[in-house]
mmCIF file of C-alpha atoms and ligand atoms in Angstrom:
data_model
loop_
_atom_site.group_PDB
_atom_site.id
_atom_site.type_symbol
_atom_site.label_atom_id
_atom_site.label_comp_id
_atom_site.label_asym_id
_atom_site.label_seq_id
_atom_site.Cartn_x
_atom_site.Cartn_y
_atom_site.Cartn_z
ATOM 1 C CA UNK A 1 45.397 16.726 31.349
ATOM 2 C CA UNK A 2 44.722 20.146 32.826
ATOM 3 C CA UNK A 3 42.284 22.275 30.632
ATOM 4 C CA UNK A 4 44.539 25.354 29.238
ATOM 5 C CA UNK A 5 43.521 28.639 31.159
ATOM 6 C CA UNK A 6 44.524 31.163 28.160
ATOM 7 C CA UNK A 7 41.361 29.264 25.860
ATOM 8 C CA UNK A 8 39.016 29.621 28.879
ATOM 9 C CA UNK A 9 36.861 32.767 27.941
ATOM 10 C CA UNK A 10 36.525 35.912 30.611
ATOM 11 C CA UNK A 11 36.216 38.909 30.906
ATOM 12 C CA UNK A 12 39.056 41.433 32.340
ATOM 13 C CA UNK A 13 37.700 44.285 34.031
ATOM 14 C CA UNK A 14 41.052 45.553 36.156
ATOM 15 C CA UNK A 15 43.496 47.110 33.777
ATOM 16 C CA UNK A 16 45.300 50.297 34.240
ATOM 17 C CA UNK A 17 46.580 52.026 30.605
ATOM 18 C CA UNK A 18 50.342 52.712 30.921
ATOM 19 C CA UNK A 19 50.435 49.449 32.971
ATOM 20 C CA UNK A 20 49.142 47.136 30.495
ATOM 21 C CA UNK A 21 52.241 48.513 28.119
ATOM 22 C CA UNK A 22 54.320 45.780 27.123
ATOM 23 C CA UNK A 23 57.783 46.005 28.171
ATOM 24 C CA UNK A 24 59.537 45.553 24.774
ATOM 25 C CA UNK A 25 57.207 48.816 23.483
ATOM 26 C CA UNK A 26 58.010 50.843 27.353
ATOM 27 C CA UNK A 27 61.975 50.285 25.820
ATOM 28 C CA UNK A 28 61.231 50.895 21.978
ATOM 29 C CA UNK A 29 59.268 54.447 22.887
ATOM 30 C CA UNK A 30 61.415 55.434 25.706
ATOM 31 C CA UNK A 31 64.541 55.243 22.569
ATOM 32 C CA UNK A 32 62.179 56.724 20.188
ATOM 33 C CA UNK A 33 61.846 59.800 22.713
ATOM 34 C CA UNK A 34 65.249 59.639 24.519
ATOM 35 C CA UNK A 35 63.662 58.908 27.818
ATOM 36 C CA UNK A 36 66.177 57.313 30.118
ATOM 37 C CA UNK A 37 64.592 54.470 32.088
ATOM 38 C CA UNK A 38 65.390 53.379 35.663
ATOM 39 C CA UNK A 39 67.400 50.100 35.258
ATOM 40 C CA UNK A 40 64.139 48.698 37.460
ATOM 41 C CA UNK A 41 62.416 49.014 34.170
ATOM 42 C CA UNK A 42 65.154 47.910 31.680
ATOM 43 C CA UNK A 43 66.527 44.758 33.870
ATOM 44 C CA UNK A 44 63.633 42.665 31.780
ATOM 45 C CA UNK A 45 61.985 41.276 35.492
ATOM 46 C CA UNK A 46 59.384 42.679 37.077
ATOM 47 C CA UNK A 47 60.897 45.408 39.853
ATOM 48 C CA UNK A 48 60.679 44.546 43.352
ATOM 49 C CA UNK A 49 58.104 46.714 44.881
ATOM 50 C CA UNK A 50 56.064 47.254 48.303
ATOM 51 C CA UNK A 51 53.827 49.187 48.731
ATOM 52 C CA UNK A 52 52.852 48.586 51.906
ATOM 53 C CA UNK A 53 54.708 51.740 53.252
ATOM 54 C CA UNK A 54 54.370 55.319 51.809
ATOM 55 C CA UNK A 55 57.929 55.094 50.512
ATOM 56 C CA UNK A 56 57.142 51.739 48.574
ATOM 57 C CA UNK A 57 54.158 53.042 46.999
ATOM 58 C CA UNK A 58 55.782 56.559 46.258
ATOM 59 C CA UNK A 59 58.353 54.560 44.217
ATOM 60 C CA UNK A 60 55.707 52.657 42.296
ATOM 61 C CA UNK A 61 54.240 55.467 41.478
ATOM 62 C CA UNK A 62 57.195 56.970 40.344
ATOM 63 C CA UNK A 63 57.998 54.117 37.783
ATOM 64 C CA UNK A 64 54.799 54.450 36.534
ATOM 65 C CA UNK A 65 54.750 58.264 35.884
ATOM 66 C CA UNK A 66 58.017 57.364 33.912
ATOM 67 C CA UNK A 67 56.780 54.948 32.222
ATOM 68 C CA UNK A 68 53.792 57.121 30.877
ATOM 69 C CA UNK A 69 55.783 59.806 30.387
ATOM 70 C CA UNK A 70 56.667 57.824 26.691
ATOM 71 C CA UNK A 71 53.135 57.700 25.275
ATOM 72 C CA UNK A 72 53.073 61.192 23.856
ATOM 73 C CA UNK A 73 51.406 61.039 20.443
ATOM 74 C CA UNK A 74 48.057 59.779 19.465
ATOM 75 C CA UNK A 75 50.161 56.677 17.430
ATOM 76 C CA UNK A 76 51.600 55.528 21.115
ATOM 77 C CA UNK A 77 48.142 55.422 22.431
ATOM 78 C CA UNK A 78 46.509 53.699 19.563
ATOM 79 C CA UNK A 79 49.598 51.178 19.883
ATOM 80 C CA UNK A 80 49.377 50.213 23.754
ATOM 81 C CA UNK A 81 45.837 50.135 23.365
ATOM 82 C CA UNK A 82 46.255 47.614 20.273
ATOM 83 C CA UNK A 83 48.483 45.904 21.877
ATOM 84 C CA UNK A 84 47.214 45.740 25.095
ATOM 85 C CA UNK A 85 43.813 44.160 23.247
ATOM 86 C CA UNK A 86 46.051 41.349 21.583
ATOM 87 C CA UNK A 87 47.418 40.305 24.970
ATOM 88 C CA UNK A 88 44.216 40.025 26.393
ATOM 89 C CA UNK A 89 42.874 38.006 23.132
ATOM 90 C CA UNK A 90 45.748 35.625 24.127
ATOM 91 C CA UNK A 91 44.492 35.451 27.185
ATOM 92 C CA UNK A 92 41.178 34.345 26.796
ATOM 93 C CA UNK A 93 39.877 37.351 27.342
ATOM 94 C CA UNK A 94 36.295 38.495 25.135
ATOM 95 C CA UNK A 95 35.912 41.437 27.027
ATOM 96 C CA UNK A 96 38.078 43.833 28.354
ATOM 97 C CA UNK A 97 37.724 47.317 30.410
ATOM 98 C CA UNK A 98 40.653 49.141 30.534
ATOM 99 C CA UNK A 99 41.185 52.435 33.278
ATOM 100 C CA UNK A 100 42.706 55.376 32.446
ATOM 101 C CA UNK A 101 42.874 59.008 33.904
ATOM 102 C CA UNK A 102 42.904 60.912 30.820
ATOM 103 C CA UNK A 103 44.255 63.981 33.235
ATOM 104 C CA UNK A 104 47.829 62.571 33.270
ATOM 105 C CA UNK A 105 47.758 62.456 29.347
ATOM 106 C CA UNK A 106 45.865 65.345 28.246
ATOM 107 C CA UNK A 107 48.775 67.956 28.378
ATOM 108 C CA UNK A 108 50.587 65.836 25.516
ATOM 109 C CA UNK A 109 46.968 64.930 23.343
ATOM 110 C CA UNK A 110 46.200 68.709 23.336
ATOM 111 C CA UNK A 111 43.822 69.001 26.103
ATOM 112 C CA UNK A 112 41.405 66.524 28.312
ATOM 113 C CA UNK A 113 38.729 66.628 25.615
ATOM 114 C CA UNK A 114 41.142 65.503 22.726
ATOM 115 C CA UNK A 115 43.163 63.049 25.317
ATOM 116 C CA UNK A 116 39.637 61.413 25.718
ATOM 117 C CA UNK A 117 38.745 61.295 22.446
ATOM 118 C CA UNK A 118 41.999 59.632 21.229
ATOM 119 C CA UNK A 119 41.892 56.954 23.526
ATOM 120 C CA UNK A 120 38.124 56.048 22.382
ATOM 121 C CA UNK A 121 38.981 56.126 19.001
ATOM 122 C CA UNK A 122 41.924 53.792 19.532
ATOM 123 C CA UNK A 123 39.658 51.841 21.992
ATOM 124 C CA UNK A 124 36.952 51.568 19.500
ATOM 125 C CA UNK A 125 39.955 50.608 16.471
ATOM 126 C CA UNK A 126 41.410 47.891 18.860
ATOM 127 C CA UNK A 127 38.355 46.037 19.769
ATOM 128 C CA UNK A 128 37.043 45.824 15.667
ATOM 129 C CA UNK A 129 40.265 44.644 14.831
ATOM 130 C CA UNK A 130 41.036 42.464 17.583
ATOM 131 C CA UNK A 131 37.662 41.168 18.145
ATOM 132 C CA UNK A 132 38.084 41.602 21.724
ATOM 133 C CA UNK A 133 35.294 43.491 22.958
ATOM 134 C CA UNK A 134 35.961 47.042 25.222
ATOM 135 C CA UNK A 135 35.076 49.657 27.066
ATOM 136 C CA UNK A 136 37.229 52.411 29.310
ATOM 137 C CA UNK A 137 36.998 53.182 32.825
ATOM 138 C CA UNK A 138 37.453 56.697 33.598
ATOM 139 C CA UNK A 139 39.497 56.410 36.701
ATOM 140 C CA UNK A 140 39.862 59.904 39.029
ATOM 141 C CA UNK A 141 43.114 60.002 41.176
ATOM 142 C CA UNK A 142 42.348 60.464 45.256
ATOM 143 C CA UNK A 143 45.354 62.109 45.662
ATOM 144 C CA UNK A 144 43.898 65.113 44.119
ATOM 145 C CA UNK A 145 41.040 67.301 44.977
ATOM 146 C CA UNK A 146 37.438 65.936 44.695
ATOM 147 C CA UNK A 147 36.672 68.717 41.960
ATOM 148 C CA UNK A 148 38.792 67.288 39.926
ATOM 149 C CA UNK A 149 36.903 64.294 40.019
ATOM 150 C CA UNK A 150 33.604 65.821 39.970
ATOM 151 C CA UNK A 151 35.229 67.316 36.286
ATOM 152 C CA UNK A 152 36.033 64.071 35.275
ATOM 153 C CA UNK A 153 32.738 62.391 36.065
ATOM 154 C CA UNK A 154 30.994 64.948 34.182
ATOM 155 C CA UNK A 155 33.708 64.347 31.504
ATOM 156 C CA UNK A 156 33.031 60.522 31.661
ATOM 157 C CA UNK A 157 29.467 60.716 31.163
ATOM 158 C CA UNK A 158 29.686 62.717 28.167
ATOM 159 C CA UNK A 159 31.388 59.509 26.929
ATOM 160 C CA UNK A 160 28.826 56.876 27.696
ATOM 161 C CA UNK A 161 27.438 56.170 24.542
ATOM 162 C CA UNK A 162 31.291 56.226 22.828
ATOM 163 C CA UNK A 163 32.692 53.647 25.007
ATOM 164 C CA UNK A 164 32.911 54.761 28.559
ATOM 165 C CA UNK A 165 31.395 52.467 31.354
ATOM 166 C CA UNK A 166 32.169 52.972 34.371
ATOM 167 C CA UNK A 167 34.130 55.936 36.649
ATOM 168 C CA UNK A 168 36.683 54.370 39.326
ATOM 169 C CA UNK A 169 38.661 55.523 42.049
ATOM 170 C CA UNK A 170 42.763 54.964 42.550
ATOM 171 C CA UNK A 171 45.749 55.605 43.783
ATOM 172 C CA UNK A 172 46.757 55.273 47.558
ATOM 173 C CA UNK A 173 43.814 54.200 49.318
ATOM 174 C CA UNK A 174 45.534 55.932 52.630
ATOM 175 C CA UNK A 175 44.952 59.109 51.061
ATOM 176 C CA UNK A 176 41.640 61.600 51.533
ATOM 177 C CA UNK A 177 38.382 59.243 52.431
ATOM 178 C CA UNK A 178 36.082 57.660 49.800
ATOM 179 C CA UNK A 179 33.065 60.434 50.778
ATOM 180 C CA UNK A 180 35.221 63.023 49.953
ATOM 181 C CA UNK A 181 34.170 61.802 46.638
ATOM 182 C CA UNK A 182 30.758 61.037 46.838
ATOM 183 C CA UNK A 183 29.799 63.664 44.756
ATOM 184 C CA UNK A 184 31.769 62.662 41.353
ATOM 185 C CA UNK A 185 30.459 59.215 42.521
ATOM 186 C CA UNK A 186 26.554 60.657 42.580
ATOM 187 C CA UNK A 187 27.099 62.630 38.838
ATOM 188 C CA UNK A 188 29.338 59.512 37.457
ATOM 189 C CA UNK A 189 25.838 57.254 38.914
ATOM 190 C CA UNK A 190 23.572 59.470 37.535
ATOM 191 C CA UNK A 191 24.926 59.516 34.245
ATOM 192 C CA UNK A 192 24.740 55.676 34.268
ATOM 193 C CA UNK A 193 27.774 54.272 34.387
ATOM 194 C CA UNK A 194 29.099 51.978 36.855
ATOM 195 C CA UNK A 195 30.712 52.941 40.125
ATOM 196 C CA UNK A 196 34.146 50.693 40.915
ATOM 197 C CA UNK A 197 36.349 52.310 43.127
ATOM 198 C CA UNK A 198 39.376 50.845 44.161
ATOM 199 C CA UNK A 199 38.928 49.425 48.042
ATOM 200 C CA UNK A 200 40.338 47.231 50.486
ATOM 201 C CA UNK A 201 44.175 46.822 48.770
ATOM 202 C CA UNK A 202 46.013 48.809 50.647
ATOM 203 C CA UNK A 203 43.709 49.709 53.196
ATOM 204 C CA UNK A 204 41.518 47.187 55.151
ATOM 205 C CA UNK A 205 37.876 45.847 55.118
ATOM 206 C CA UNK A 206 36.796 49.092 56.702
ATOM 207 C CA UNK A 207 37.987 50.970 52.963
ATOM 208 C CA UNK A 208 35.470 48.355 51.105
ATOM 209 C CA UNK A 209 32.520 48.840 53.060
ATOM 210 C CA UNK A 210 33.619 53.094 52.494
ATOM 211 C CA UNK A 211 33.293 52.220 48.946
ATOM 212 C CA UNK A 212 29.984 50.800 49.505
ATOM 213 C CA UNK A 213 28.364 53.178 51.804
ATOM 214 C CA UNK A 214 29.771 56.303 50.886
ATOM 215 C CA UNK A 215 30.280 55.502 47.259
ATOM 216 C CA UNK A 216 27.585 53.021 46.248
ATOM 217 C CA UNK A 217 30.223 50.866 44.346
ATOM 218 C CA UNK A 218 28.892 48.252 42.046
ATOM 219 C CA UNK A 219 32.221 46.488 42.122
ATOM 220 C CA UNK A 220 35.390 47.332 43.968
ATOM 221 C CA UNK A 221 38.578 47.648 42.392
ATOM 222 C CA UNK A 222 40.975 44.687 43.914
ATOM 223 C CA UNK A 223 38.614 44.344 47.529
ATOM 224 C CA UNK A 224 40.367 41.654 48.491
ATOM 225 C CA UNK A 225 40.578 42.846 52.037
ATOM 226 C CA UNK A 226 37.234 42.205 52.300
ATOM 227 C CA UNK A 227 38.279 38.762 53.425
ATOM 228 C CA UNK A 228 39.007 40.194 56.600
ATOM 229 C CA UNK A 229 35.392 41.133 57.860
ATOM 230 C CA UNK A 230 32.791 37.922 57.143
ATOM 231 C CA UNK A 231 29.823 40.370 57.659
ATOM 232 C CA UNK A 232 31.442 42.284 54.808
ATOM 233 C CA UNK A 233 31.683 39.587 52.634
ATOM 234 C CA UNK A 234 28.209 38.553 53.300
ATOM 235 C CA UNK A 235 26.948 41.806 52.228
ATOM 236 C CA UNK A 236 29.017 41.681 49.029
ATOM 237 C CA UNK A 237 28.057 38.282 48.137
ATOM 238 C CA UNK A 238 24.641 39.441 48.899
ATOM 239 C CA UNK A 239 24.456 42.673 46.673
ATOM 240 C CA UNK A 240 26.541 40.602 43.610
ATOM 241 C CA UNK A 241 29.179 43.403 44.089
ATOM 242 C CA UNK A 242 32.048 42.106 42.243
ATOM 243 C CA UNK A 243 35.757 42.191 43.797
ATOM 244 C CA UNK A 244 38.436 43.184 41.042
ATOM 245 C CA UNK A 245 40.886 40.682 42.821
ATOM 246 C CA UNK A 246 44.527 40.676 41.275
ATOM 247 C CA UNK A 247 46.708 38.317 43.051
ATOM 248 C CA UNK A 248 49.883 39.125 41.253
ATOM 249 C CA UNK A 249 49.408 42.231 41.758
ATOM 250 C CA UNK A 250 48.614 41.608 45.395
ATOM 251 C CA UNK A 251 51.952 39.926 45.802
ATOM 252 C CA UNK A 252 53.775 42.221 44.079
ATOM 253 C CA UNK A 253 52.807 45.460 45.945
ATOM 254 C CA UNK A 254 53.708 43.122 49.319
ATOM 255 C CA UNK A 255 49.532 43.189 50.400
ATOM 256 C CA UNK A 256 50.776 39.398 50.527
ATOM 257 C CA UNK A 257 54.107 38.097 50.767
ATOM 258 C CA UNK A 258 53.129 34.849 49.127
ATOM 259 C CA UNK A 259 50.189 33.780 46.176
ATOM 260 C CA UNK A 260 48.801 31.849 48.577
ATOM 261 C CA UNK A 261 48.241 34.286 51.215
ATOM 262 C CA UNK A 262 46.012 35.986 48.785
ATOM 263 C CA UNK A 263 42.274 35.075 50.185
ATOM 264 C CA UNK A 264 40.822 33.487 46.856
ATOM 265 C CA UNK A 265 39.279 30.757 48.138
ATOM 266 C CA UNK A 266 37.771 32.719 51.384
ATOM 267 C CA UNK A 267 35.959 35.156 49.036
ATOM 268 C CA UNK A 268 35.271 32.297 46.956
ATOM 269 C CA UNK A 269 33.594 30.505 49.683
ATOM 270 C CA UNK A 270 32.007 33.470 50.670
ATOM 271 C CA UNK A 271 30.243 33.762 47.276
ATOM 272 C CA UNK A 272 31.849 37.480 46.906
ATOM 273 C CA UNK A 273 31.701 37.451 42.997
ATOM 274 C CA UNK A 274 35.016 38.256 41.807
ATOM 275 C CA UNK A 275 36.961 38.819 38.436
ATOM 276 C CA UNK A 276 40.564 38.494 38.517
ATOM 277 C CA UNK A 277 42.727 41.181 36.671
ATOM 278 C CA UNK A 278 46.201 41.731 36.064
ATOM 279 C CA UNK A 279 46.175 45.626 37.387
ATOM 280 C CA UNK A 280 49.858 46.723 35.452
ATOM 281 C CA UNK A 281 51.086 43.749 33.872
ATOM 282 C CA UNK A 282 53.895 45.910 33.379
ATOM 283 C CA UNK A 283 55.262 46.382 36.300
ATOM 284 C CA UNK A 284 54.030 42.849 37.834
ATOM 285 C CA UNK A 285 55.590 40.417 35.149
ATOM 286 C CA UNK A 286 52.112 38.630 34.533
ATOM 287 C CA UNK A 287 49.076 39.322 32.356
ATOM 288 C CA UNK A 288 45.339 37.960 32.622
ATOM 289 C CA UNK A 289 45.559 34.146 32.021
ATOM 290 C CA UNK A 290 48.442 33.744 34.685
ATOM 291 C CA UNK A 291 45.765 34.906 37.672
ATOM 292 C CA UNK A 292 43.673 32.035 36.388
ATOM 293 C CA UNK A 293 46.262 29.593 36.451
ATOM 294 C CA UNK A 294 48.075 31.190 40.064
ATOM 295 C CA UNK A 295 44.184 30.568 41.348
ATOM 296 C CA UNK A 296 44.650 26.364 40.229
ATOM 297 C CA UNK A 297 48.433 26.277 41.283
ATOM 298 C CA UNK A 298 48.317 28.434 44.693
ATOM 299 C CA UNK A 299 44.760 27.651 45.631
ATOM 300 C CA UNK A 300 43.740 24.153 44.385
ATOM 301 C CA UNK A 301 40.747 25.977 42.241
ATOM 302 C CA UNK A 302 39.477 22.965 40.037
ATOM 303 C CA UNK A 303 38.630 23.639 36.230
ATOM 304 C CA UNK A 304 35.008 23.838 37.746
ATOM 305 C CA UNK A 305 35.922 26.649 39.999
ATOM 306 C CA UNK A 306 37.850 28.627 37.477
ATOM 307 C CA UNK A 307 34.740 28.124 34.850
ATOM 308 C CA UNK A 308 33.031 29.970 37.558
ATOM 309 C CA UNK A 309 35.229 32.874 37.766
ATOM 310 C CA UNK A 310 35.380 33.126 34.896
ATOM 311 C CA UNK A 311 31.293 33.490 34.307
ATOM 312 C CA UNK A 312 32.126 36.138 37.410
ATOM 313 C CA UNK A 313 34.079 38.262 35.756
ATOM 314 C CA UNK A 314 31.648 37.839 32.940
ATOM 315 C CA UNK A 315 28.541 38.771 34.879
ATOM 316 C CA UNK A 316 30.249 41.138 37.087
ATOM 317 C CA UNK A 317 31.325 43.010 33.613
ATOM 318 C CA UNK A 318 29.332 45.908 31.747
ATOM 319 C CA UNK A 319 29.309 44.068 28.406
ATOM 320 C CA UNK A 320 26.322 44.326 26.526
ATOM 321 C CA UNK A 321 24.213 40.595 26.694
ATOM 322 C CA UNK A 322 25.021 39.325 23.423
ATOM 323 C CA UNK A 323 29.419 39.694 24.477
ATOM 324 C CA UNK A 324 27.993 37.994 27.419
ATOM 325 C CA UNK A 325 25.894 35.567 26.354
ATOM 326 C CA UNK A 326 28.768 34.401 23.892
ATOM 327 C CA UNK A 327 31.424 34.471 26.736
ATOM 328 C CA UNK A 328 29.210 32.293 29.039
ATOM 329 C CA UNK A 329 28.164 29.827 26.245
ATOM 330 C CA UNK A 330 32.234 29.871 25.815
ATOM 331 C CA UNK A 331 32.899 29.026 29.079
ATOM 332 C CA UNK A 332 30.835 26.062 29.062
ATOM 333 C CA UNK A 333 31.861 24.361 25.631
ATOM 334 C CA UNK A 334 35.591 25.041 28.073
ATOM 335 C CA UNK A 335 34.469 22.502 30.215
ATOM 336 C CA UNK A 336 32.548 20.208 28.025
ATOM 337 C CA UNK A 337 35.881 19.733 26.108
HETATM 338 ZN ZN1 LIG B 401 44.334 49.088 40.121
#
C-alpha cells in the first residue's frame, strides 16, 4: 500500500495570503460584508482560468482583488492566517512561508505599518497554536513602480527578527524586467533575508536566469520554465537554488494544459532542488499534499522520490535548523514505516 502523502513532512514555501483562503470563509466574509461574489467564486469548483494571455491573467487577477477585498478587519486576517496554518498541518506541512503584499491591505488595517504588524501577530498566534512553524514573505507587485518596492524592502527588513524571511517578486512576469528591481532586491539582500522572485511561469527560461543575474534569487518562485534551457538547469542545480514549482497551479493558469506536461521529473533529473506549493489553493481547487500526490499519479515519482522533495522543500526553506532537523528526521521515519 502506497505511503499517505498528507503524513509525509515538508515544508511549503509558495503560498499567496488571500489565496490560501478557504472557500467556505471567501463565502461566510463576503455575507458578513455584503460583498457580491462572481458566480466563478460561488459555483464551489475551482474557476476556469488562463493566463496565458493578458486577458486570462487580467481576470485572475480580478477574482483575486475580489476576493481580498473581504478581509477587512484584523479578526479576518488572524482567521485566514489560522486557518490557512491548519490546512497546511493537514497537509504534512511543519513549515510554512506564506507571501503577502501588505500594500493591497494596508488601507483597511490603518496604514502599511499596522497592516504589517497584524499579519505578524496573527502569523506568530497561528504557528504557537497550530504547531506549524512560519514565516512571511514580503512579496512587491511588478506591476507597480520599483520605489514601491524599494519601500517595501526597507519595510520587510524592519521585520526580520518578527517573522519576515524573505522579499519576493509577483504578478505578471510580462510586465517591467526583473532589474528594474534590483535595487529593492540589493536593500531586501542586505538586510538578510532571502531573495525569491517569481520566474519562469509565465514567461520563459530567459525570466529565471533574469531572476538570477539581475536579482540574485536564492529560490525562484514557480521556475518551472527552467526546464526549457538545460544550461539553466545546470546552473540551478549547481547553486542549490530552489524552484517553487506548483503544478496545479501550473495547470490551472493553462502554463500546461495537462499535470503531466508539467516538467517534474526533467527538473528532477536535473537535480534543480524544488519545493512544490499550492500558490492560491483558492482559486486552484487543491492545497499542499495534492502536489505531492499529482507528482506520484502524473509523474510516476516513487515514495523515494517524494521523500526527497520533500527534504527539498525542507532544505530549500528558511526554517531555523532545529524545524529542519525535525522535518528531515520526519521524513525518514516516513519511509522507514
Ligand atoms: Zn505565486
Amino acid at each position: 500500500m502506497a505511503r499517505d502523502v498528507s503524513l509525509l513532512p515538508k515544508a511549503h514555501l509558495h503560498l499567496h495570503f488571500t489565496g490560501s483562503m478557504r472557500p467556505a470563509t471567501l463565502l461566510e466574509l463576503a455575507d458578513k460584508y455584503g460583498v457580491h461574489l462572481p458566480e466563478a467564486l460561488t459555483s464551489g469548483e475551482p474557476p476556469s482560468l488562463r493566463a496565458t494571455d493578458e486577458r486570462g491573467w487580467f481576470r485572475f487577477q480580478r477574482l483575486y482583488d475580489i476576493a481580498r477585498s473581504v478581509l477587512r478587519s484584523p479578526d479576518d486576517i488572524r482567521r485566514l492566517v489560522r486557518e490557512a496554518a491548519e490546512e497546511d498541518a493537514r497537509d504534512g506541512s511543519g513549515w510554512l512561508e506564506i507571501q503577502v503584499d501588505p500594500t493591497s491591505y494596508a488601507p483597511r488595517l490603518g496604514g502599511l505599518i499596522p497592516a504589517m504588524e497584524i499579519i505578524l501577530d496573527a502569523v506568530e498566534t497561528a504557528s504557537r497554536d497550530t504547531g506549524v512553524g512560519m514565516a512571511v514573505l514580503v512579496a512587491a507587485n511588478r506591476t507597480k513602480h520599483p520605489l514601491d518596492a524599494r519601500t517595501l524592502a526597507r519595510l520587510a527588513v524592519r521585520y526580520t527578527d518578527q517573522g519576515v524571511v524573505g522579499f519576493g517578486l509577483s504578478n505578471d512576469e510580462r510586465r517591467g524586467l526583473a532589474r528594474d528591481f534590483d535595487r529593492a532586491f540589493a536593500i531586501a539582500r542586505e538586510g538578510g533575508l532571502l531573495a525569491a522572485p517569481h520566474g519562469g511561469e509565465l514567461a520563459g527560461a530567459g525570466s529565471v536566469r533574469d531572476c538570477l543575474d539581475d536579482l540574485h534569487a536564492s529560490r525562484v518562485g514557480h521556475g518551472v520554465r527552467a526546464a526549457e534551457d538545460p544550461r539553466l538547469m545546470a546552473r540551478l542545480a549547481e547553486r542549490g537554488v530552489t524552484c517553487e514549482v506548483c503544478p496545479s497551479s501550473n495547470v490551472a493558469l493553462g502554463v500546461y494544459d495537462r499535470p503531466e506536461q508539467v516538467p517534474l521529473r526533467t527538473l528532477f533529473d536535473a537535480g534543480v532542488p524544488m519545493a512544490l506549493g499550492a500558490d492560491d489553493p483558492l482559486l486552484f481547487g487543491s492545497r499542499l499534499a495534492a502536489q505531492y500526490e499529482l507528482a506520484r499519479r502524473a509523474h510516476g515519482f516513487t515514495d523515494e522520490e517524494l521523500a526527497e522533495l520533500a527534504r527539498q522543500s525542507v532544505r530549500g526553506s528558511a526554517a531555523p535548523e532545529g524545524v529542519r532537523n525535525k522535518l528531515l528526521a520526519g521524513i525518514d521515519d516516513w519511509l522507514g514505516d
